[in-house]
Amino acid sequence: MTIFEFALKRSFGNPTNLIFLSLFPLAAIFLPQSELWPALPYGYHYFGILLLFVAIRLTAILIEDRTSGIVKRLAVAPITHFSYLSQNLLAFACILVLQCTVVVAGGVLYGQELGQPLMLLVLYVSFAFTALAMAVAWVALYRSKEIAFLVYMTIIVLLSLLGGMLFPVEMIPEPLSRVIMVLPTYWLTDGMAWVTSGGDLLDFWLANGVLWLYTIIFLTLGSVRKIH
Amino acid sequence: MSPVPYVQGWRFLQIVALIHLWIAGDARPSLFLLILLLLILVCLRWRFPLPPWTAALDIGAAALFMPFTPLAGYALALPIFELALAGRWLLALPLAAGLLLAQGDPAVGLWFFAASLFFGGFARVSLRNERLYQQEVDEQRKARQELERFRTELLAAGRASAHQAELMERYRIARQLHDHLGHDLTGASLALQAYDYVKEPEEAAKLLAEVRRRIERSTDSLRETVHNATPVARIGIERLEQVVQGYGELGLHFVKTGDMQRIQAYQWDLLESCLKEALTNVARHSNATEVRIELQTGEAIVRLLVQDNGTLPDTGQPGTGLKNLQLRARALGGSLSISRGQGVLLVCVIPLEERGEPDEAADRG
Amino acid sequence: MTIASLQGVVKRYGTQLVLDGVDLDLHEGEILGLLGPNGAGKTTLIQTLTGMTPVDRGTINLFGDDRHPFSHANREKLGLVTQEITVFDELTARENVLFFAGVYGIKGEEKKRRAAEALAFVGLEDRADKRPAKFSGGMKRRLNIACALTHRPRLLIMDEPTVGIDPQSRNHILEAVTRLRDRGTTILYTTHYMEEVQAIASRVVIMDQGQIIQEGTVDELVRTIQHEEKVSIDVTDASLVDRGRLEQIAGIKQVTVHGNKLTVISAAGAGNLDRIITIIKEQTGLVGIQADKPNLEDVFLTLTGKQLRDKEEGS
Amino acid sequence: MRVLSTVPWTLRRMSRDYLVLLLLLGVPIVLLSLFSYLMGNAMAESGRLLFHDTAQQMIMSFQLFSGSVVMSYLYYDLFTEKRMRIFTLPFNKSLYAFSIMLCGTVYSLVLGVLLMTYAQLVLGVVWEHWVWMSYNLLLLSVVSSIVSLILMFSVRSFKTAERLTEIYGVGFIVLAGLFFPMPDNAVMNFLGSYGNPLTLSDGAVTAMANGEAGEAWLQANVLAAASLVLFPLMLLLGRRKMR
């Protein structure tokens, strides 16, 4: 578990990461509630975007390993690529799950209206894994950390815009409103809508299920071993 | 170009088609699970070579949703493609019956299936062709390498026989010198020594005549030996010089240093071929006006360097002529290197055989 | 004993042939210097030998196993010092070494001991708890080596381990490499720097255009090319020397005068030094004689007509 | 004026930096089109297209990031890679830095105008006062460049400076209340109105469109005054850093 342990150490070694990992989630707890839309307090409504950012920041470690040549060393060492990747992902997942828990628990203690906090936590965790898997797949495409990050930023903006995080999904006109159902962020907002307004429990689990299937898909795509 | 990207592309395209059908249809959220399940299988096939039986997983996923949606019927196109790709297209036929179960548009489904079946079969054929082609290329390469090894052995054998022939010739000359020249000269020398002690003029005149006769005979014999030993064709450095003269129109500078005697016949052969090839290339393909040729013979190697001042760009791989020469040079334990910088530079290095008295050479060096 | 070997290895990238039937044997306990210009295929050779890239043809044998040369058991005996400095900037030197020790499955007290040992081996024990971001180039290179030593590899592959560092650090590294060899480690060493190979390698392989074009000991290689000798002679007054007379001596190719220094180039083994000195002594005073020996750089130049290193990048 | 001869080259370098083009031109175009599509013909209370306001705010918002281009060019030319080469050239370094800043500002303005043209020609937004809007884009771009450079000159690490400019850009967008309403207190109100370059320029353009020229000039002049105040500060810090 050396790689796991060091992935944790390195994730917290970077000051910008620290802000992303601690300050932003804490700030999210205290953001106000809107009268009309969204139904969740702003901090919780936008938390998905934060998860997307945190995921790409954490997985930047994988690009660093590739550009610095660490991957070469590990390719020669008696360790499989699978175990390298899974230990890193496990570390990142631990951080994200912890973050979700802190945010939801903080909200409950602070007295935010969260509908069903436990279900919200489940949904956040599901989405955290999806975000992580997406970031891993994305990072596998790039050699430069900066470019991967900048281009992914625009993807995040588009994803959150179309997924109904900056804009109520109901406002999106007909043909597009169907197309956006393929976006993972749509299923997050779908799940969040269930958390606040309730409904068929099956719908909630469907949203989670879709997120988990996406996780598997992106992990399959992102698990390619690239040395250069 | 390999057909593999097209196969992968087709798989993803099928998923896109399903998504389109889903969106154009009722876009029920739960059906998206089916598409994602199939997408997982497609991704797995992209990453790892899955065995054909995994088509059963696609069929299973589709069957699960069959009662609820026509989409599941269309989804059978995926396993049909996989089966056709695996050459089990007969197994794909019963799947087409799924069309009857699905409530969708049978026309769309029919052509979707037919396209999958045909492209699957086509991809199978082109994948197999690619494999066969690669196999053939590899075998040819192997054959060429064996040929090369064989030629190396042949050259070594030729080298050995050349050496043998030289030894025999040397022995023949030595024997001739010893048998005829040697006897006669020894006899003449003895006769001259005896001449000093002979008092009688007749005896002396007889001895002198004998000496003259012997010397005359040995002169003849020497002339004959030398005549026999002198080759009719030009050899060694003269051949190289002749080659150089053949390209008089180019500005050629030929510099040679070292002991040319040490270069063996088979080595001259290679050097000549290299020089010819290099100069032909310059004359044919280059705009060079000056060519510098150096032949250096050292303690252990002979090195031929041909440098021109051409400015035409590199046209890629060296020609077969140079490739062959490279092989020949390697067969003689040497190397041939071509590089392009300011003009083309060709360097051929061949190791020389050990001198008869290596210790002495080392002491002086 | 052969510890690793490549047989008829062919590697293509697209249509480009990078390794063209390479045969190479590594013997236990030797330092094998691998030389060649950029693009000769050195890096690809290392990548195939370490299992980073599969080969298109040919076999690789590591530690006597050619069916599964890259099994975990074999990889535990293999070390790689990469060309890039592959250490984590955000971890201290000791943590870096501990990381790689952990990857090789070393645990507990043993791990700490091995880490300390590796750091001491490259002379970084007093900097063990500093971050490499503040290190000089040479210290980073040394840490880079230490990271490959904790598992005590039998075969250590070093890909240009001394690029861009000061002479002092370089000597330190070279000395460490010879100490490793004395401990019984087999080392494959690639570099641009001839003098390093000349100093430490027991055998040299020269690559060009994906092929091995020469191999042998340094002495053997140098001897093969020795077709001329260069002698520098310092005299009291060079203007008094009759160059024409010197050039008439058998074997002399060239005589040049630079200040009071005469440079005489003659055919190898001509044995004419005595006569040269006699003639010079007749004409002026002799201050000193110095014979220049050819080096591997010259070997490479002789074989290919190319410099091993492009002039501008040499430092 | 040897520095002048470098200007065309600086502009050419900037126009070939495809990543920046993608982020500051490609992404806004996509976003504008998307918003235009999503909002359709919805009308605001003022009687204008709802999308008109959004497009105006978005085009303005992207000017906040104009500083990052200037910053990275200055960083690579004067502080790292090309430092030695540039410092041996026979021209005034401060002037060169200034020319890069001007180029970056103009470049950003050009991108802004391109976006306006796209919005008008393709998306059907009718800008009332092209010149006035361009003038405000320029002011915003100047202020952003100056702020970025001040940040860069006052912190040691370039990475930190980059993060700070991102915080400046995103921060003022958030403070302007574009994502969610800000809490109602004096500080936040100030930062959401006269204390925020984005709202100032946006307000100036909207005021002019509504025919309130006095209010419009007031807001624009506040922005201009801010850049006049910040400029000497930037010079001071820059001179200290460059030595």
PDB file of N, CA and C in Angstrom, chain B residues 195-265:
ATOM      1  N   TYR B 195      86.279 -21.940 -58.600  1.00  0.00           N
ATOM      2  CA  TYR B 195      87.053 -21.277 -59.631  1.00  0.00           C
ATOM      3  C   TYR B 195      88.328 -20.658 -59.062  1.00  0.00           C
ATOM      4  N   ASP B 196      88.237 -20.101 -57.845  1.00  0.00           N
ATOM      5  CA  ASP B 196      89.409 -19.499 -57.215  1.00  0.00           C
ATOM      6  C   ASP B 196      90.544 -20.500 -57.030  1.00  0.00           C
ATOM      7  N   TYR B 197      90.185 -21.742 -56.798  1.00  0.00           N
ATOM      8  CA  TYR B 197      91.226 -22.745 -56.513  1.00  0.00           C
ATOM      9  C   TYR B 197      91.680 -23.501 -57.752  1.00  0.00           C
ATOM     10  N   VAL B 198      90.998 -23.350 -58.842  1.00  0.00           N
ATOM     11  CA  VAL B 198      91.365 -24.115 -60.054  1.00  0.00           C
ATOM     12  C   VAL B 198      92.519 -23.421 -60.749  1.00  0.00           C
ATOM     13  N   LYS B 199      93.560 -24.230 -61.062  1.00  0.00           N
ATOM     14  CA  LYS B 199      94.753 -23.649 -61.707  1.00  0.00           C
ATOM     15  C   LYS B 199      94.663 -23.783 -63.207  1.00  0.00           C
ATOM     16  N   GLU B 200      94.159 -24.944 -63.641  1.00  0.00           N
ATOM     17  CA  GLU B 200      94.204 -25.171 -65.087  1.00  0.00           C
ATOM     18  C   GLU B 200      93.156 -24.339 -65.792  1.00  0.00           C
ATOM     19  N   PRO B 201      93.589 -23.635 -66.867  1.00  0.00           N
ATOM     20  CA  PRO B 201      92.674 -22.753 -67.592  1.00  0.00           C
ATOM     21  C   PRO B 201      91.485 -23.482 -68.206  1.00  0.00           C
ATOM     22  N   GLU B 202      91.731 -24.727 -68.657  1.00  0.00           N
ATOM     23  CA  GLU B 202      90.601 -25.425 -69.294  1.00  0.00           C
ATOM     24  C   GLU B 202      89.478 -25.709 -68.296  1.00  0.00           C
ATOM     25  N   GLU B 203      90.022 -26.222 -67.154  1.00  0.00           N
ATOM     26  CA  GLU B 203      89.040 -26.500 -66.085  1.00  0.00           C
ATOM     27  C   GLU B 203      88.262 -25.231 -65.734  1.00  0.00           C
ATOM     28  N   ALA B 204      89.027 -24.106 -65.646  1.00  0.00           N
ATOM     29  CA  ALA B 204      88.418 -22.827 -65.251  1.00  0.00           C
ATOM     30  C   ALA B 204      87.391 -22.388 -66.260  1.00  0.00           C
ATOM     31  N   ALA B 205      87.764 -22.513 -67.539  1.00  0.00           N
ATOM     32  CA  ALA B 205      86.810 -22.088 -68.574  1.00  0.00           C
ATOM     33  C   ALA B 205      85.544 -22.923 -68.505  1.00  0.00           C
ATOM     34  N   LYS B 206      85.744 -24.232 -68.221  1.00  0.00           N
ATOM     35  CA  LYS B 206      84.586 -25.117 -68.118  1.00  0.00           C
ATOM     36  C   LYS B 206      83.673 -24.698 -66.953  1.00  0.00           C
ATOM     37  N   LEU B 207      84.374 -24.374 -65.868  1.00  0.00           N
ATOM     38  CA  LEU B 207      83.585 -23.941 -64.690  1.00  0.00           C
ATOM     39  C   LEU B 207      82.800 -22.678 -64.979  1.00  0.00           C
ATOM     40  N   LEU B 208      83.468 -21.700 -65.638  1.00  0.00           N
ATOM     41  CA  LEU B 208      82.797 -20.439 -65.939  1.00  0.00           C
ATOM     42  C   LEU B 208      81.586 -20.646 -66.833  1.00  0.00           C
ATOM     43  N   ALA B 209      81.802 -21.551 -67.813  1.00  0.00           N
ATOM     44  CA  ALA B 209      80.687 -21.854 -68.722  1.00  0.00           C
ATOM     45  C   ALA B 209      79.508 -22.429 -67.940  1.00  0.00           C
ATOM     46  N   GLU B 210      79.899 -23.307 -66.969  1.00  0.00           N
ATOM     47  CA  GLU B 210      78.862 -23.915 -66.127  1.00  0.00           C
ATOM     48  C   GLU B 210      78.115 -22.822 -65.333  1.00  0.00           C
ATOM     49  N   VAL B 211      78.906 -21.899 -64.778  1.00  0.00           N
ATOM     50  CA  VAL B 211      78.293 -20.802 -63.996  1.00  0.00           C
ATOM     51  C   VAL B 211      77.346 -20.005 -64.879  1.00  0.00           C
ATOM     52  N   ARG B 212      77.819 -19.653 -66.085  1.00  0.00           N
ATOM     53  CA  ARG B 212      76.994 -18.853 -66.979  1.00  0.00           C
ATOM     54  C   ARG B 212      75.687 -19.591 -67.282  1.00  0.00           C
ATOM     55  N   ARG B 213      75.881 -20.928 -67.581  1.00  0.00           N
ATOM     56  CA  ARG B 213      74.712 -21.712 -67.939  1.00  0.00           C
ATOM     57  C   ARG B 213      73.671 -21.695 -66.795  1.00  0.00           C
ATOM     58  N   ARG B 214      74.217 -21.890 -65.589  1.00  0.00           N
ATOM     59  CA  ARG B 214      73.296 -21.921 -64.440  1.00  0.00           C
ATOM     60  C   ARG B 214      72.615 -20.582 -64.229  1.00  0.00           C
ATOM     61  N   ILE B 215      73.395 -19.504 -64.361  1.00  0.00           N
ATOM     62  CA  ILE B 215      72.776 -18.190 -64.123  1.00  0.00           C
ATOM     63  C   ILE B 215      71.750 -17.890 -65.194  1.00  0.00           C
ATOM     64  N   GLU B 216      72.120 -18.264 -66.452  1.00  0.00           N
ATOM     65  CA  GLU B 216      71.147 -18.038 -67.515  1.00  0.00           C
ATOM     66  C   GLU B 216      69.848 -18.791 -67.236  1.00  0.00           C
ATOM     67  N   ARG B 217      70.064 -20.072 -66.786  1.00  0.00           N
ATOM     68  CA  ARG B 217      68.870 -20.865 -66.519  1.00  0.00           C
ATOM     69  C   ARG B 217      68.038 -20.261 -65.382  1.00  0.00           C
ATOM     70  N   SER B 218      68.746 -19.779 -64.377  1.00  0.00           N
ATOM     71  CA  SER B 218      67.977 -19.220 -63.253  1.00  0.00           C
ATOM     72  C   SER B 218      67.294 -17.921 -63.649  1.00  0.00           C
ATOM     73  N   THR B 219      67.938 -17.138 -64.534  1.00  0.00           N
ATOM     74  CA  THR B 219      67.271 -15.925 -65.013  1.00  0.00           C
ATOM     75  C   THR B 219      65.976 -16.300 -65.720  1.00  0.00           C
ATOM     76  N   ASP B 220      66.088 -17.310 -66.592  1.00  0.00           N
ATOM     77  CA  ASP B 220      64.889 -17.783 -67.287  1.00  0.00           C
ATOM     78  C   ASP B 220      63.820 -18.210 -66.291  1.00  0.00           C
ATOM     79  N   SER B 221      64.324 -19.025 -65.379  1.00  0.00           N
ATOM     80  CA  SER B 221      63.383 -19.570 -64.388  1.00  0.00           C
ATOM     81  C   SER B 221      62.720 -18.450 -63.595  1.00  0.00           C
ATOM     82  N   LEU B 222      63.529 -17.444 -63.226  1.00  0.00           N
ATOM     83  CA  LEU B 222      62.990 -16.313 -62.466  1.00  0.00           C
ATOM     84  C   LEU B 222      61.945 -15.578 -63.292  1.00  0.00           C
ATOM     85  N   ARG B 223      62.322 -15.323 -64.573  1.00  0.00           N
ATOM     86  CA  ARG B 223      61.397 -14.616 -65.442  1.00  0.00           C
ATOM     87  C   ARG B 223      60.084 -15.393 -65.539  1.00  0.00           C
ATOM     88  N   GLU B 224      60.259 -16.720 -65.683  1.00  0.00           N
ATOM     89  CA  GLU B 224      59.061 -17.561 -65.825  1.00  0.00           C
ATOM     90  C   GLU B 224      58.189 -17.501 -64.559  1.00  0.00           C
ATOM     91  N   THR B 225      58.859 -17.600 -63.411  1.00  0.00           N
ATOM     92  CA  THR B 225      58.120 -17.557 -62.140  1.00  0.00           C
ATOM     93  C   THR B 225      57.387 -16.239 -61.982  1.00  0.00           C
ATOM     94  N   VAL B 226      58.128 -15.171 -62.228  1.00  0.00           N
ATOM     95  CA  VAL B 226      57.516 -13.854 -62.068  1.00  0.00           C
ATOM     96  C   VAL B 226      56.365 -13.695 -63.049  1.00  0.00           C
ATOM     97  N   HIS B 227      56.611 -14.174 -64.269  1.00  0.00           N
ATOM     98  CA  HIS B 227      55.562 -14.059 -65.268  1.00  0.00           C
ATOM     99  C   HIS B 227      54.287 -14.808 -64.849  1.00  0.00           C
ATOM    100  N   ASN B 228      54.505 -15.990 -64.330  1.00  0.00           N
ATOM    101  CA  ASN B 228      53.361 -16.778 -63.870  1.00  0.00           C
ATOM    102  C   ASN B 228      52.647 -16.125 -62.698  1.00  0.00           C
ATOM    103  N   ALA B 229      53.440 -15.450 -61.852  1.00  0.00           N
ATOM    104  CA  ALA B 229      52.833 -14.910 -60.624  1.00  0.00           C
ATOM    105  C   ALA B 229      52.166 -13.566 -60.864  1.00  0.00           C
ATOM    106  N   THR B 230      52.514 -12.872 -61.968  1.00  0.00           N
ATOM    107  CA  THR B 230      51.935 -11.549 -62.174  1.00  0.00           C
ATOM    108  C   THR B 230      50.520 -11.692 -62.717  1.00  0.00           C
ATOM    109  N   PRO B 231      49.545 -11.133 -62.013  1.00  0.00           N
ATOM    110  CA  PRO B 231      48.176 -11.265 -62.486  1.00  0.00           C
ATOM    111  C   PRO B 231      47.960 -10.410 -63.732  1.00  0.00           C
ATOM    112  N   VAL B 232      47.052 -10.894 -64.585  1.00  0.00           N
ATOM    113  CA  VAL B 232      46.754 -10.165 -65.799  1.00  0.00           C
ATOM    114  C   VAL B 232      45.847  -8.974 -65.494  1.00  0.00           C
ATOM    115  N   ALA B 233      44.817  -9.245 -64.625  1.00  0.00           N
ATOM    116  CA  ALA B 233      43.884  -8.173 -64.290  1.00  0.00           C
ATOM    117  C   ALA B 233      44.522  -7.221 -63.286  1.00  0.00           C
ATOM    118  N   ARG B 234      43.950  -6.031 -63.218  1.00  0.00           N
ATOM    119  CA  ARG B 234      44.441  -5.092 -62.215  1.00  0.00           C
ATOM    120  C   ARG B 234      43.931  -5.537 -60.837  1.00  0.00           C
ATOM    121  N   ILE B 235      44.689  -5.277 -59.841  1.00  0.00           N
ATOM    122  CA  ILE B 235      44.215  -5.636 -58.506  1.00  0.00           C
ATOM    123  C   ILE B 235      44.402  -4.455 -57.573  1.00  0.00           C
ATOM    124  N   GLY B 236      43.761  -4.600 -56.401  1.00  0.00           N
ATOM    125  CA  GLY B 236      43.992  -3.698 -55.279  1.00  0.00           C
ATOM    126  C   GLY B 236      43.747  -2.259 -55.638  1.00  0.00           C
ATOM    127  N   ILE B 237      44.695  -1.457 -55.229  1.00  0.00           N
ATOM    128  CA  ILE B 237      44.537  -0.014 -55.314  1.00  0.00           C
ATOM    129  C   ILE B 237      44.349   0.440 -56.753  1.00  0.00           C
ATOM    130  N   GLU B 238      44.937  -0.308 -57.670  1.00  0.00           N
ATOM    131  CA  GLU B 238      44.807   0.099 -59.071  1.00  0.00           C
ATOM    132  C   GLU B 238      43.353   0.064 -59.516  1.00  0.00           C
ATOM    133  N   ARG B 239      42.640  -0.935 -59.010  1.00  0.00           N
ATOM    134  CA  ARG B 239      41.233  -1.019 -59.388  1.00  0.00           C
ATOM    135  C   ARG B 239      40.446   0.169 -58.855  1.00  0.00           C
ATOM    136  N   LEU B 240      40.753   0.543 -57.624  1.00  0.00           N
ATOM    137  CA  LEU B 240      40.076   1.695 -57.052  1.00  0.00           C
ATOM    138  C   LEU B 240      40.382   2.952 -57.861  1.00  0.00           C
ATOM    139  N   GLU B 241      41.652   3.072 -58.232  1.00  0.00           N
ATOM    140  CA  GLU B 241      42.043   4.264 -58.990  1.00  0.00           C
ATOM    141  C   GLU B 241      41.339   4.302 -60.335  1.00  0.00           C
ATOM    142  N   GLN B 242      41.185   3.100 -60.896  1.00  0.00           N
ATOM    143  CA  GLN B 242      40.493   3.021 -62.175  1.00  0.00           C
ATOM    144  C   GLN B 242      39.039   3.495 -62.033  1.00  0.00           C
ATOM    145  N   VAL B 243      38.407   3.059 -60.922  1.00  0.00           N
ATOM    146  CA  VAL B 243      37.026   3.480 -60.668  1.00  0.00           C
ATOM    147  C   VAL B 243      36.955   4.995 -60.563  1.00  0.00           C
ATOM    148  N   VAL B 244      37.902   5.541 -59.820  1.00  0.00           N
ATOM    149  CA  VAL B 244      37.903   6.993 -59.619  1.00  0.00           C
ATOM    150  C   VAL B 244      38.067   7.704 -60.957  1.00  0.00           C
ATOM    151  N   GLN B 245      38.967   7.173 -61.802  1.00  0.00           N
ATOM    152  CA  GLN B 245      39.189   7.814 -63.096  1.00  0.00           C
ATOM    153  C   GLN B 245      37.930   7.792 -63.955  1.00  0.00           C
ATOM    154  N   GLY B 246      37.120   6.767 -63.765  1.00  0.00           N
ATOM    155  CA  GLY B 246      35.877   6.644 -64.526  1.00  0.00           C
ATOM    156  C   GLY B 246      34.903   7.775 -64.252  1.00  0.00           C
ATOM    157  N   TYR B 247      35.108   8.481 -63.147  1.00  0.00           N
ATOM    158  CA  TYR B 247      34.204   9.586 -62.817  1.00  0.00           C
ATOM    159  C   TYR B 247      34.938  10.903 -62.919  1.00  0.00           C
ATOM    160  N   GLY B 248      35.676  11.057 -63.985  1.00  0.00           N
ATOM    161  CA  GLY B 248      36.531  12.232 -64.137  1.00  0.00           C
ATOM    162  C   GLY B 248      35.782  13.541 -64.082  1.00  0.00           C
ATOM    163  N   GLU B 249      34.507  13.529 -64.481  1.00  0.00           N
ATOM    164  CA  GLU B 249      33.795  14.810 -64.578  1.00  0.00           C
ATOM    165  C   GLU B 249      33.523  15.410 -63.204  1.00  0.00           C
ATOM    166  N   LEU B 250      33.482  14.569 -62.162  1.00  0.00           N
ATOM    167  CA  LEU B 250      33.307  15.085 -60.805  1.00  0.00           C
ATOM    168  C   LEU B 250      34.655  15.555 -60.275  1.00  0.00           C
ATOM    169  N   GLY B 251      34.607  16.544 -59.386  1.00  0.00           N
ATOM    170  CA  GLY B 251      35.853  16.974 -58.768  1.00  0.00           C
ATOM    171  C   GLY B 251      36.247  15.983 -57.684  1.00  0.00           C
ATOM    172  N   LEU B 252      37.119  15.056 -58.017  1.00  0.00           N
ATOM    173  CA  LEU B 252      37.444  13.978 -57.071  1.00  0.00           C
ATOM    174  C   LEU B 252      38.810  14.217 -56.444  1.00  0.00           C
ATOM    175  N   HIS B 253      38.862  14.047 -55.130  1.00  0.00           N
ATOM    176  CA  HIS B 253      40.157  14.085 -54.443  1.00  0.00           C
ATOM    177  C   HIS B 253      40.354  12.744 -53.781  1.00  0.00           C
ATOM    178  N   PHE B 254      41.352  12.025 -54.214  1.00  0.00           N
ATOM    179  CA  PHE B 254      41.573  10.688 -53.700  1.00  0.00           C
ATOM    180  C   PHE B 254      42.842  10.701 -52.863  1.00  0.00           C
ATOM    181  N   VAL B 255      42.704  10.446 -51.588  1.00  0.00           N
ATOM    182  CA  VAL B 255      43.864  10.423 -50.696  1.00  0.00           C
ATOM    183  C   VAL B 255      43.986   9.021 -50.135  1.00  0.00           C
ATOM    184  N   LYS B 256      45.180   8.442 -50.168  1.00  0.00           N
ATOM    185  CA  LYS B 256      45.339   7.118 -49.579  1.00  0.00           C
ATOM    186  C   LYS B 256      46.570   7.101 -48.689  1.00  0.00           C
ATOM    187  N   THR B 257      46.409   6.471 -47.546  1.00  0.00           N
ATOM    188  CA  THR B 257      47.537   6.399 -46.617  1.00  0.00           C
ATOM    189  C   THR B 257      47.630   4.988 -46.075  1.00  0.00           C
ATOM    190  N   GLY B 258      48.803   4.629 -45.622  1.00  0.00           N
ATOM    191  CA  GLY B 258      48.990   3.336 -44.957  1.00  0.00           C
ATOM    192  C   GLY B 258      49.454   2.257 -45.914  1.00  0.00           C
ATOM    193  N   ASP B 259      49.570   1.077 -45.390  1.00  0.00           N
ATOM    194  CA  ASP B 259      50.166  -0.056 -46.093  1.00  0.00           C
ATOM    195  C   ASP B 259      49.072  -0.830 -46.819  1.00  0.00           C
ATOM    196  N   MET B 260      48.963  -0.574 -48.125  1.00  0.00           N
ATOM    197  CA  MET B 260      47.881  -1.194 -48.906  1.00  0.00           C
ATOM    198  C   MET B 260      48.056  -2.702 -49.052  1.00  0.00           C
ATOM    199  N   GLN B 261      49.267  -3.162 -48.870  1.00  0.00           N
ATOM    200  CA  GLN B 261      49.533  -4.587 -49.069  1.00  0.00           C
ATOM    201  C   GLN B 261      48.733  -5.458 -48.116  1.00  0.00           C
ATOM    202  N   ARG B 262      48.337  -4.841 -47.018  1.00  0.00           N
ATOM    203  CA  ARG B 262      47.698  -5.652 -45.987  1.00  0.00           C
ATOM    204  C   ARG B 262      46.231  -5.950 -46.280  1.00  0.00           C
ATOM    205  N   ILE B 263      45.697  -5.280 -47.303  1.00  0.00           N
ATOM    206  CA  ILE B 263      44.282  -5.489 -47.621  1.00  0.00           C
ATOM    207  C   ILE B 263      44.134  -6.719 -48.501  1.00  0.00           C
ATOM    208  N   GLN B 264      43.249  -7.614 -48.071  1.00  0.00           N
ATOM    209  CA  GLN B 264      43.079  -8.871 -48.797  1.00  0.00           C
ATOM    210  C   GLN B 264      42.176  -8.678 -50.016  1.00  0.00           C
ATOM    211  N   ALA B 265      42.254  -9.652 -50.917  1.00  0.00           N
ATOM    212  CA  ALA B 265      41.521  -9.546 -52.176  1.00  0.00           C
ATOM    213  C   ALA B 265      40.021  -9.337 -51.933  1.00  0.00           C
TER     214      ALA B 265
END
